[in-house]
Amino acid sequence: MMDLFKFQEQASSQIASRFTDYVSNPLMVDRFTTVPFLQTLASITGSGKTLVLADTVSQIRDRLPVQPIVLWVSKGKIVVAQTYANLSSGRYADNIAGFAVKPLLQVAPSDIEDTTKGLLLVATVGKFAV
């Protein structure tokens, strides 16, 4: 498990707190449909964005009564490939224990129905282009 620097811990905790605040008073599309929580993170290369967000996702999971499904989107294919490798079995895998990590295009209904662990799906922004 990779240790976070103090500034990374602060960023991670701040984002997780934003999520907790949002869940208590979410934006609604209508009376029954909430707008999903969305968080972006911009920082210089090498600052540990993946580690910060991995820790954030773990903190969020710890605050929920159910296992979450997280959509992790990045701009480029290379970044997504690196993120997938680092989170699924690489250097950040221990920071996101309890999650199944998969490319979005490989998700199956059984992955979504599995309530024993969180599900983290990685994709590029281009997967949503029309």
PDB file of N, CA, C and O in Angstrom, residues 4-20 37 39 41 48-60 63 95:
ATOM      1  N   LEU A   4       0.276   8.169   1.393  1.00  0.00           N
ATOM      2  CA  LEU A   4       0.006   9.469   0.805  1.00  0.00           C
ATOM      3  C   LEU A   4       0.788  10.546   1.549  1.00  0.00           C
ATOM      4  O   LEU A   4       1.000  10.448   2.755  1.00  0.00           O
ATOM      5  N   PHE A   5       1.181  11.576   0.805  1.00  0.00           N
ATOM      6  CA  PHE A   5       1.747  12.768   1.432  1.00  0.00           C
ATOM      7  C   PHE A   5       0.600  13.539   2.084  1.00  0.00           C
ATOM      8  O   PHE A   5      -0.567  13.335   1.746  1.00  0.00           O
ATOM      9  N   LYS A   6       0.932  14.430   2.987  1.00  0.00           N
ATOM     10  CA  LYS A   6      -0.089  15.189   3.707  1.00  0.00           C
ATOM     11  C   LYS A   6      -1.025  15.933   2.752  1.00  0.00           C
ATOM     12  O   LYS A   6      -2.238  15.919   2.928  1.00  0.00           O
ATOM     13  N   PHE A   7      -0.487  16.588   1.717  1.00  0.00           N
ATOM     14  CA  PHE A   7      -1.337  17.328   0.784  1.00  0.00           C
ATOM     15  C   PHE A   7      -2.266  16.380   0.020  1.00  0.00           C
ATOM     16  O   PHE A   7      -3.406  16.739  -0.307  1.00  0.00           O
ATOM     17  N   GLN A   8      -1.818  15.151  -0.244  1.00  0.00           N
ATOM     18  CA  GLN A   8      -2.662  14.177  -0.916  1.00  0.00           C
ATOM     19  C   GLN A   8      -3.777  13.700   0.014  1.00  0.00           C
ATOM     20  O   GLN A   8      -4.919  13.555  -0.413  1.00  0.00           O
ATOM     21  N   GLU A   9      -3.442  13.454   1.273  1.00  0.00           N
ATOM     22  CA  GLU A   9      -4.456  13.066   2.258  1.00  0.00           C
ATOM     23  C   GLU A   9      -5.515  14.150   2.407  1.00  0.00           C
ATOM     24  O   GLU A   9      -6.709  13.846   2.491  1.00  0.00           O
ATOM     25  N   GLN A  10      -5.082  15.408   2.438  1.00  0.00           N
ATOM     26  CA  GLN A  10      -6.031  16.514   2.568  1.00  0.00           C
ATOM     27  C   GLN A  10      -6.957  16.581   1.367  1.00  0.00           C
ATOM     28  O   GLN A  10      -8.169  16.759   1.516  1.00  0.00           O
ATOM     29  N   ALA A  11      -6.400  16.423   0.174  1.00  0.00           N
ATOM     30  CA  ALA A  11      -7.219  16.454  -1.044  1.00  0.00           C
ATOM     31  C   ALA A  11      -8.213  15.299  -1.054  1.00  0.00           C
ATOM     32  O   ALA A  11      -9.402  15.483  -1.346  1.00  0.00           O
ATOM     33  N   SER A  12      -7.747  14.123  -0.714  1.00  0.00           N
ATOM     34  CA  SER A  12      -8.599  12.943  -0.690  1.00  0.00           C
ATOM     35  C   SER A  12      -9.747  13.109   0.309  1.00  0.00           C
ATOM     36  O   SER A  12     -10.910  12.844  -0.011  1.00  0.00           O
ATOM     37  N   SER A  13      -9.431  13.546   1.506  1.00  0.00           N
ATOM     38  CA  SER A  13     -10.458  13.737   2.529  1.00  0.00           C
ATOM     39  C   SER A  13     -11.451  14.824   2.140  1.00  0.00           C
ATOM     40  O   SER A  13     -12.650  14.711   2.410  1.00  0.00           O
ATOM     41  N   GLN A  14     -10.956  15.877   1.489  1.00  0.00           N
ATOM     42  CA  GLN A  14     -11.840  16.959   1.059  1.00  0.00           C
ATOM     43  C   GLN A  14     -12.849  16.467   0.017  1.00  0.00           C
ATOM     44  O   GLN A  14     -14.041  16.779   0.096  1.00  0.00           O
ATOM     45  N   ILE A  15     -12.389  15.688  -0.928  1.00  0.00           N
ATOM     46  CA  ILE A  15     -13.290  15.160  -1.961  1.00  0.00           C
ATOM     47  C   ILE A  15     -14.300  14.190  -1.336  1.00  0.00           C
ATOM     48  O   ILE A  15     -15.489  14.242  -1.643  1.00  0.00           O
ATOM     49  N   ALA A  16     -13.835  13.306  -0.452  1.00  0.00           N
ATOM     50  CA  ALA A  16     -14.747  12.362   0.201  1.00  0.00           C
ATOM     51  C   ALA A  16     -15.788  13.110   1.027  1.00  0.00           C
ATOM     52  O   ALA A  16     -16.968  12.720   1.057  1.00  0.00           O
ATOM     53  N   SER A  17     -15.395  14.187   1.669  1.00  0.00           N
ATOM     54  CA  SER A  17     -16.350  14.999   2.440  1.00  0.00           C
ATOM     55  C   SER A  17     -17.370  15.667   1.521  1.00  0.00           C
ATOM     56  O   SER A  17     -18.553  15.762   1.865  1.00  0.00           O
ATOM     57  N   ARG A  18     -16.916  16.128   0.360  1.00  0.00           N
ATOM     58  CA  ARG A  18     -17.855  16.698  -0.622  1.00  0.00           C
ATOM     59  C   ARG A  18     -18.899  15.663  -1.020  1.00  0.00           C
ATOM     60  O   ARG A  18     -20.081  15.975  -1.172  1.00  0.00           O
ATOM     61  N   PHE A  19     -18.444  14.437  -1.217  1.00  0.00           N
ATOM     62  CA  PHE A  19     -19.382  13.368  -1.566  1.00  0.00           C
ATOM     63  C   PHE A  19     -20.406  13.166  -0.448  1.00  0.00           C
ATOM     64  O   PHE A  19     -21.606  13.078  -0.702  1.00  0.00           O
ATOM     65  N   THR A  20     -19.935  13.093   0.788  1.00  0.00           N
ATOM     66  CA  THR A  20     -20.828  12.891   1.930  1.00  0.00           C
ATOM     67  C   THR A  20     -21.851  14.023   2.007  1.00  0.00           C
ATOM     68  O   THR A  20     -23.047  13.776   2.230  1.00  0.00           O
ATOM     69  N   PHE A  37     -22.974  12.000  -8.429  1.00  0.00           N
ATOM     70  CA  PHE A  37     -21.877  12.830  -7.942  1.00  0.00           C
ATOM     71  C   PHE A  37     -20.750  12.797  -8.964  1.00  0.00           C
ATOM     72  O   PHE A  37     -20.391  11.738  -9.467  1.00  0.00           O
ATOM     73  N   GLN A  39     -16.768  14.339  -9.679  1.00  0.00           N
ATOM     74  CA  GLN A  39     -15.607  15.052  -9.159  1.00  0.00           C
ATOM     75  C   GLN A  39     -14.503  14.991 -10.196  1.00  0.00           C
ATOM     76  O   GLN A  39     -14.225  13.938 -10.747  1.00  0.00           O
ATOM     77  N   LEU A  41     -10.367  16.200 -10.988  1.00  0.00           N
ATOM     78  CA  LEU A  41      -9.140  16.548 -10.295  1.00  0.00           C
ATOM     79  C   LEU A  41      -8.097  16.929 -11.332  1.00  0.00           C
ATOM     80  O   LEU A  41      -7.759  16.122 -12.202  1.00  0.00           O
ATOM     81  N   GLY A  48       0.442  12.666  -8.110  1.00  0.00           N
ATOM     82  CA  GLY A  48      -0.245  11.571  -7.435  1.00  0.00           C
ATOM     83  C   GLY A  48      -1.752  11.611  -7.549  1.00  0.00           C
ATOM     84  O   GLY A  48      -2.457  11.180  -6.634  1.00  0.00           O
ATOM     85  N   LYS A  49      -2.262  12.091  -8.677  1.00  0.00           N
ATOM     86  CA  LYS A  49      -3.722  12.165  -8.863  1.00  0.00           C
ATOM     87  C   LYS A  49      -4.377  10.796  -8.712  1.00  0.00           C
ATOM     88  O   LYS A  49      -5.408  10.667  -8.043  1.00  0.00           O
ATOM     89  N   THR A  50      -3.798   9.775  -9.297  1.00  0.00           N
ATOM     90  CA  THR A  50      -4.383   8.430  -9.221  1.00  0.00           C
ATOM     91  C   THR A  50      -4.421   7.950  -7.775  1.00  0.00           C
ATOM     92  O   THR A  50      -5.437   7.418  -7.317  1.00  0.00           O
ATOM     93  N   LEU A  51      -3.360   8.171  -7.043  1.00  0.00           N
ATOM     94  CA  LEU A  51      -3.313   7.766  -5.638  1.00  0.00           C
ATOM     95  C   LEU A  51      -4.342   8.529  -4.805  1.00  0.00           C
ATOM     96  O   LEU A  51      -5.044   7.946  -3.978  1.00  0.00           O
ATOM     97  N   VAL A  52      -4.468   9.822  -5.041  1.00  0.00           N
ATOM     98  CA  VAL A  52      -5.461  10.641  -4.321  1.00  0.00           C
ATOM     99  C   VAL A  52      -6.868  10.116  -4.591  1.00  0.00           C
ATOM    100  O   VAL A  52      -7.660   9.919  -3.672  1.00  0.00           O
ATOM    101  N   LEU A  53      -7.180   9.889  -5.857  1.00  0.00           N
ATOM    102  CA  LEU A  53      -8.528   9.437  -6.198  1.00  0.00           C
ATOM    103  C   LEU A  53      -8.787   8.003  -5.733  1.00  0.00           C
ATOM    104  O   LEU A  53      -9.908   7.669  -5.346  1.00  0.00           O
ATOM    105  N   ALA A  54      -7.771   7.156  -5.748  1.00  0.00           N
ATOM    106  CA  ALA A  54      -7.935   5.793  -5.217  1.00  0.00           C
ATOM    107  C   ALA A  54      -8.280   5.856  -3.735  1.00  0.00           C
ATOM    108  O   ALA A  54      -9.191   5.161  -3.264  1.00  0.00           O
ATOM    109  N   ASP A  55      -7.574   6.696  -2.999  1.00  0.00           N
ATOM    110  CA  ASP A  55      -7.863   6.846  -1.573  1.00  0.00           C
ATOM    111  C   ASP A  55      -9.250   7.444  -1.363  1.00  0.00           C
ATOM    112  O   ASP A  55      -9.998   7.016  -0.470  1.00  0.00           O
ATOM    113  N   THR A  56      -9.617   8.407  -2.197  1.00  0.00           N
ATOM    114  CA  THR A  56     -10.947   9.016  -2.111  1.00  0.00           C
ATOM    115  C   THR A  56     -12.041   7.986  -2.313  1.00  0.00           C
ATOM    116  O   THR A  56     -13.001   7.919  -1.543  1.00  0.00           O
ATOM    117  N   VAL A  57     -11.897   7.174  -3.344  1.00  0.00           N
ATOM    118  CA  VAL A  57     -12.898   6.146  -3.647  1.00  0.00           C
ATOM    119  C   VAL A  57     -13.017   5.161  -2.479  1.00  0.00           C
ATOM    120  O   VAL A  57     -14.121   4.749  -2.109  1.00  0.00           O
ATOM    121  N   SER A  58     -11.901   4.813  -1.868  1.00  0.00           N
ATOM    122  CA  SER A  58     -11.937   3.912  -0.715  1.00  0.00           C
ATOM    123  C   SER A  58     -12.637   4.572   0.471  1.00  0.00           C
ATOM    124  O   SER A  58     -13.424   3.927   1.175  1.00  0.00           O
ATOM    125  N   GLN A  59     -12.353   5.848   0.700  1.00  0.00           N
ATOM    126  CA  GLN A  59     -13.036   6.561   1.776  1.00  0.00           C
ATOM    127  C   GLN A  59     -14.543   6.643   1.529  1.00  0.00           C
ATOM    128  O   GLN A  59     -15.335   6.480   2.464  1.00  0.00           O
ATOM    129  N   ILE A  60     -14.916   6.907   0.304  1.00  0.00           N
ATOM    130  CA  ILE A  60     -16.337   6.989  -0.035  1.00  0.00           C
ATOM    131  C   ILE A  60     -17.009   5.641   0.213  1.00  0.00           C
ATOM    132  O   ILE A  60     -18.090   5.573   0.805  1.00  0.00           O
ATOM    133  N   ARG A  63     -17.977   5.004   3.689  1.00  0.00           N
ATOM    134  CA  ARG A  63     -19.067   5.838   4.204  1.00  0.00           C
ATOM    135  C   ARG A  63     -20.441   5.395   3.706  1.00  0.00           C
ATOM    136  O   ARG A  63     -21.447   5.973   4.101  1.00  0.00           O
ATOM    137  N   ASN A  95      -4.321   0.156  -2.359  1.00  0.00           N
ATOM    138  CA  ASN A  95      -5.007   1.360  -1.898  1.00  0.00           C
ATOM    139  C   ASN A  95      -6.490   1.338  -2.249  1.00  0.00           C
ATOM    140  O   ASN A  95      -7.248   2.170  -1.762  1.00  0.00           O
TER     141      ASN A  95
END
